[in-house]
Amino acid sequence: MLMSGFAGLMWLLYLAMLVLAVVALVMAAVFRDDAYRAADKQNKGFWLIILGIAVAVNLLVPMLFLQLAGLVATIVFFVDVRPALRQVSGGGGWGRRRGGSSSDGPYGPYNGGR
């Protein structure tokens, strides 16, 4: 029973790494190529190749070391590259704000207490 629980946990871990890599790959494909240059990051092709390899490794090669290397690349994309790309492209990609200004609060524009 303990081994089947461990195997299920490892399967969920592999699935989570695959889902993260696929989401990062799609997000990397959504941003424009010039946003990568403006953010002073590696080019779009580089990130598509790295994240594509991470997806392929998670799908085809059941070696935890290689999957962890792909997870590191995915985390680097999410933590470093994606925020820089969103900042340069004005919040482009998923989760961007629609309209409004930077002084808008959660319930409308902030007027300084007037």
Coordinates of N, CA and C in Angstrom, one line a residue:
M1 N 0.8 -1.2 0.0 CA 0.0 0.0 0.0 C 0.9 1.3 0.0
L2 N 1.9 1.2 0.8 CA 2.8 2.4 0.9 C 3.5 2.7 -0.5
M3 N 3.9 1.6 -1.2 CA 4.5 1.8 -2.5 C 3.6 2.4 -3.5
S4 N 2.3 1.9 -3.5 CA 1.3 2.4 -4.5 C 1.0 3.9 -4.2
G5 N 1.0 4.3 -2.9 CA 0.8 5.7 -2.6 C 2.0 6.5 -3.0
F6 N 3.2 6.0 -2.9 CA 4.4 6.8 -3.3 C 4.4 6.9 -4.9
A7 N 4.0 5.8 -5.5 CA 3.9 5.9 -7.0 C 2.9 6.9 -7.5
G8 N 1.8 6.9 -6.8 CA 0.8 7.9 -7.1 C 1.2 9.3 -6.9
L9 N 2.0 9.5 -5.8 CA 2.5 10.9 -5.5 C 3.5 11.3 -6.6
M10 N 4.4 10.3 -7.0 CA 5.4 10.7 -8.0 C 4.7 10.9 -9.4
W11 N 3.6 10.2 -9.7 CA 2.9 10.4 -10.9 C 2.3 11.8 -10.9
L12 N 1.7 12.3 -9.7 CA 1.2 13.6 -9.6 C 2.3 14.7 -9.8
L13 N 3.5 14.4 -9.2 CA 4.6 15.3 -9.4 C 5.0 15.4 -10.8
Y14 N 5.1 14.3 -11.5 CA 5.4 14.3 -13.0 C 4.4 15.1 -13.8
L15 N 3.1 14.9 -13.4 CA 2.0 15.6 -14.1 C 2.1 17.1 -13.9
A16 N 2.4 17.5 -12.7 CA 2.5 18.9 -12.3 C 3.6 19.5 -13.1
M17 N 4.8 18.9 -13.2 CA 5.9 19.4 -13.9 C 5.6 19.5 -15.4
L18 N 4.9 18.5 -15.9 CA 4.5 18.6 -17.3 C 3.5 19.8 -17.6
V19 N 2.5 19.9 -16.7 CA 1.6 21.0 -16.9 C 2.3 22.4 -16.8
L20 N 3.1 22.6 -15.8 CA 3.9 23.8 -15.7 C 4.7 24.1 -17.0
A21 N 5.4 23.1 -17.5 CA 6.2 23.3 -18.7 C 5.3 23.6 -19.9
V22 N 4.2 23.0 -20.0 CA 3.3 23.3 -21.2 C 2.8 24.7 -21.1
V23 N 2.4 25.1 -19.9 CA 1.9 26.5 -19.7 C 3.0 27.5 -20.0
A24 N 4.2 27.2 -19.5 CA 5.3 28.2 -19.8 C 5.6 28.2 -21.3
L25 N 5.5 27.1 -22.0 CA 5.8 27.1 -23.4 C 4.7 27.9 -24.2
V26 N 3.5 27.7 -23.8 CA 2.4 28.5 -24.4 C 2.6 30.0 -24.2
M27 N 2.9 30.4 -22.9 CA 3.1 31.8 -22.6 C 4.3 32.3 -23.3
A28 N 5.4 31.6 -23.5 CA 6.6 32.0 -24.2 C 6.2 32.3 -25.7
A29 N 5.3 31.5 -26.2 CA 4.9 31.6 -27.6 C 4.0 32.8 -27.8
V30 N 3.3 33.2 -26.7 CA 2.3 34.3 -26.9 C 3.0 35.7 -27.0
F31 N 4.1 35.9 -26.3 CA 4.8 37.2 -26.3 C 5.5 37.4 -27.6
R32 N 5.6 38.6 -28.0 CA 6.2 39.0 -29.3 C 7.7 38.9 -29.1
D33 N 8.4 38.7 -30.3 CA 9.8 38.5 -30.3 C 10.6 39.8 -29.8
D34 N 10.1 40.9 -30.2 CA 10.7 42.2 -29.8 C 10.6 42.5 -28.3
A35 N 9.6 41.9 -27.7 CA 9.5 42.1 -26.2 C 10.7 41.4 -25.5
Y36 N 11.2 40.3 -26.0 CA 12.3 39.6 -25.4 C 13.6 40.5 -25.5
R37 N 13.7 41.1 -26.7 CA 14.9 42.0 -26.9 C 14.8 43.2 -26.0
A38 N 13.6 43.8 -25.9 CA 13.4 45.0 -25.1 C 13.6 44.7 -23.6
A39 N 13.2 43.5 -23.2 CA 13.4 43.1 -21.8 C 14.8 42.7 -21.5
D40 N 15.7 42.6 -22.5 CA 17.1 42.2 -22.4 C 17.2 40.8 -21.9
K41 N 16.3 39.9 -22.4 CA 16.3 38.5 -22.1 C 16.8 37.7 -23.4
Q42 N 17.0 36.4 -23.2 CA 17.3 35.6 -24.4 C 16.1 35.7 -25.4
N43 N 16.4 35.4 -26.6 CA 15.4 35.6 -27.6 C 14.3 34.5 -27.5
K44 N 13.2 34.8 -28.2 CA 12.0 33.9 -28.2 C 12.3 32.5 -28.6
G45 N 13.1 32.4 -29.6 CA 13.5 31.0 -30.1 C 14.2 30.2 -29.0
F46 N 15.1 30.9 -28.3 CA 15.8 30.2 -27.2 C 14.8 29.6 -26.2
W47 N 13.9 30.4 -25.7 CA 13.0 30.0 -24.7 C 12.0 29.0 -25.2
L48 N 11.6 29.1 -26.5 CA 10.7 28.0 -27.1 C 11.4 26.7 -27.2
I49 N 12.7 26.7 -27.5 CA 13.5 25.5 -27.6 C 13.7 24.9 -26.2
I50 N 14.1 25.7 -25.2 CA 14.3 25.2 -23.9 C 13.1 24.6 -23.3
L51 N 12.0 25.4 -23.4 CA 10.7 24.9 -22.8 C 10.1 23.8 -23.6
G52 N 10.3 23.7 -24.9 CA 9.9 22.6 -25.7 C 10.7 21.3 -25.3
I53 N 11.9 21.5 -25.0 CA 12.7 20.3 -24.6 C 12.2 19.8 -23.2
A54 N 11.9 20.8 -22.3 CA 11.3 20.5 -21.0 C 10.0 19.7 -21.1
V55 N 9.2 20.1 -22.1 CA 7.9 19.3 -22.3 C 8.2 18.0 -22.8
A56 N 9.1 17.9 -23.8 CA 9.5 16.6 -24.4 C 10.1 15.6 -23.4
V57 N 10.9 16.2 -22.5 CA 11.6 15.3 -21.5 C 10.5 14.8 -20.6
N58 N 9.6 15.7 -20.2 CA 8.5 15.2 -19.2 C 7.6 14.2 -19.9
L59 N 7.4 14.3 -21.2 CA 6.6 13.3 -21.9 C 7.3 12.0 -22.2
L60 N 8.5 12.1 -22.6 CA 9.2 10.9 -23.2 C 10.3 10.3 -22.4
V61 N 10.9 11.0 -21.5 CA 12.1 10.5 -20.8 C 11.8 10.4 -19.3
P62 N 11.5 9.3 -18.8 CA 11.2 9.2 -17.3 C 12.4 9.3 -16.4
M63 N 13.3 10.3 -16.6 CA 14.4 10.4 -15.7 C 14.3 11.6 -14.9
L64 N 14.2 11.5 -13.6 CA 13.9 12.6 -12.7 C 14.9 13.7 -12.8
F65 N 16.2 13.4 -13.0 CA 17.2 14.4 -13.1 C 16.9 15.4 -14.3
L66 N 16.6 14.8 -15.5 CA 16.3 15.6 -16.6 C 15.0 16.4 -16.4
Q67 N 14.0 15.8 -15.8 CA 12.8 16.5 -15.5 C 13.0 17.6 -14.6
L68 N 13.8 17.5 -13.6 CA 14.1 18.6 -12.6 C 14.9 19.7 -13.3
A69 N 15.7 19.4 -14.3 CA 16.4 20.4 -15.1 C 15.4 21.2 -15.9
G70 N 14.4 20.5 -16.4 CA 13.3 21.2 -17.1 C 12.4 22.0 -16.2
L71 N 12.3 21.6 -15.0 CA 11.5 22.3 -14.0 C 12.2 23.6 -13.6
V72 N 13.5 23.5 -13.5 CA 14.3 24.7 -13.2 C 14.2 25.8 -14.3
A73 N 14.2 25.3 -15.6 CA 14.1 26.2 -16.7 C 12.7 26.8 -16.7
T74 N 11.7 26.0 -16.4 CA 10.3 26.5 -16.3 C 10.2 27.6 -15.2
I75 N 10.7 27.3 -14.0 CA 10.7 28.3 -12.9 C 11.4 29.5 -13.3
V76 N 12.5 29.5 -13.9 CA 13.3 30.7 -14.3 C 12.4 31.5 -15.3
F77 N 11.7 30.8 -16.2 CA 10.8 31.6 -17.1 C 9.7 32.3 -16.3
F78 N 9.1 31.6 -15.4 CA 8.0 32.2 -14.7 C 8.4 33.3 -13.7
V79 N 9.6 33.1 -13.1 CA 10.0 34.1 -12.1 C 10.8 35.3 -12.7
D80 N 11.6 35.0 -13.7 CA 12.4 36.1 -14.2 C 12.0 36.6 -15.6
V81 N 11.8 35.8 -16.5 CA 11.5 36.2 -17.9 C 10.1 36.8 -18.1
R82 N 9.1 36.0 -17.6 CA 7.7 36.4 -17.8 C 7.4 37.8 -17.2
P83 N 7.8 38.1 -15.9 CA 7.5 39.4 -15.4 C 8.2 40.6 -16.2
A84 N 9.4 40.3 -16.7 CA 10.1 41.3 -17.5 C 9.4 41.5 -18.8
L85 N 8.9 40.5 -19.4 CA 8.2 40.6 -20.7 C 6.8 41.3 -20.5
R86 N 6.1 41.0 -19.4 CA 4.9 41.7 -19.1 C 5.1 43.2 -18.9
Q87 N 6.2 43.5 -18.2 CA 6.5 44.9 -17.9 C 6.8 45.7 -19.2
V88 N 7.6 45.1 -20.1 CA 8.0 45.7 -21.3 C 6.8 45.8 -22.3
S89 N 6.0 44.8 -22.3 CA 4.8 44.8 -23.3 C 3.6 45.4 -22.7
G90 N 3.7 46.1 -21.6 CA 2.5 46.8 -21.0 C 1.5 45.8 -20.4
G91 N 2.0 44.7 -19.8 CA 1.1 43.8 -19.2 C 0.6 42.8 -20.2
G92 N 1.2 42.6 -21.3 CA 0.8 41.7 -22.3 C 0.7 40.2 -21.8
G93 N 0.1 39.4 -22.6 CA 0.0 38.0 -22.2 C -1.2 37.8 -21.4
W94 N -1.3 36.7 -20.7 CA -2.4 36.3 -19.8 C -2.5 37.2 -18.6
G95 N -3.6 37.5 -18.1 CA -3.8 38.2 -16.8 C -3.5 39.7 -16.9
R96 N -3.5 40.2 -18.1 CA -3.3 41.7 -18.2 C -4.5 42.4 -17.8
R97 N -4.3 43.6 -17.3 CA -5.4 44.5 -17.0 C -6.0 45.1 -18.2
R98 N -7.3 45.2 -18.2 CA -8.0 45.8 -19.3 C -8.4 47.2 -19.0
G99 N -7.8 48.2 -19.6 CA -8.2 49.6 -19.5 C -7.8 50.1 -18.1
G100 N -8.3 51.3 -17.8 CA -7.9 51.9 -16.5 C -6.5 52.5 -16.5
S101 N -6.2 53.1 -15.4 CA -4.9 53.7 -15.3 C -4.2 53.1 -14.1
S102 N -2.9 53.5 -13.9 CA -2.2 52.9 -12.8 C -2.7 53.4 -11.4
S103 N -3.5 54.5 -11.4 CA -4.0 55.0 -10.1 C -5.4 54.4 -9.8
D104 N -5.9 53.5 -10.6 CA -7.2 52.9 -10.3 C -7.0 51.9 -9.1
G105 N -8.0 52.0 -8.2 CA -8.0 51.0 -7.1 C -9.0 49.9 -7.5
P106 N -9.2 49.0 -6.5 CA -10.1 47.8 -6.8 C -11.5 48.2 -7.0
Y107 N -11.9 49.4 -6.5 CA -13.3 49.9 -6.7 C -13.5 51.1 -7.6
G108 N -12.5 51.4 -8.3 CA -12.5 52.6 -9.2 C -11.3 53.5 -9.0
P109 N -11.3 54.6 -9.7 CA -10.1 55.5 -9.6 C -9.9 56.1 -8.2
Y110 N -8.7 56.1 -7.8 CA -8.3 56.7 -6.6 C -8.1 58.2 -6.7
N111 N -8.8 59.0 -5.9 CA -8.8 60.4 -6.1 C -8.1 61.1 -4.9
G112 N -7.4 60.4 -4.1 CA -6.6 61.0 -3.0 C -7.4 61.5 -1.8
G113 N -8.6 60.9 -1.6 CA -9.4 61.2 -0.5 C -10.2 62.4 -0.6
R114 N -10.4 62.9 -1.8 CA -11.2 64.1 -2.1 C -12.6 63.7 -2.2

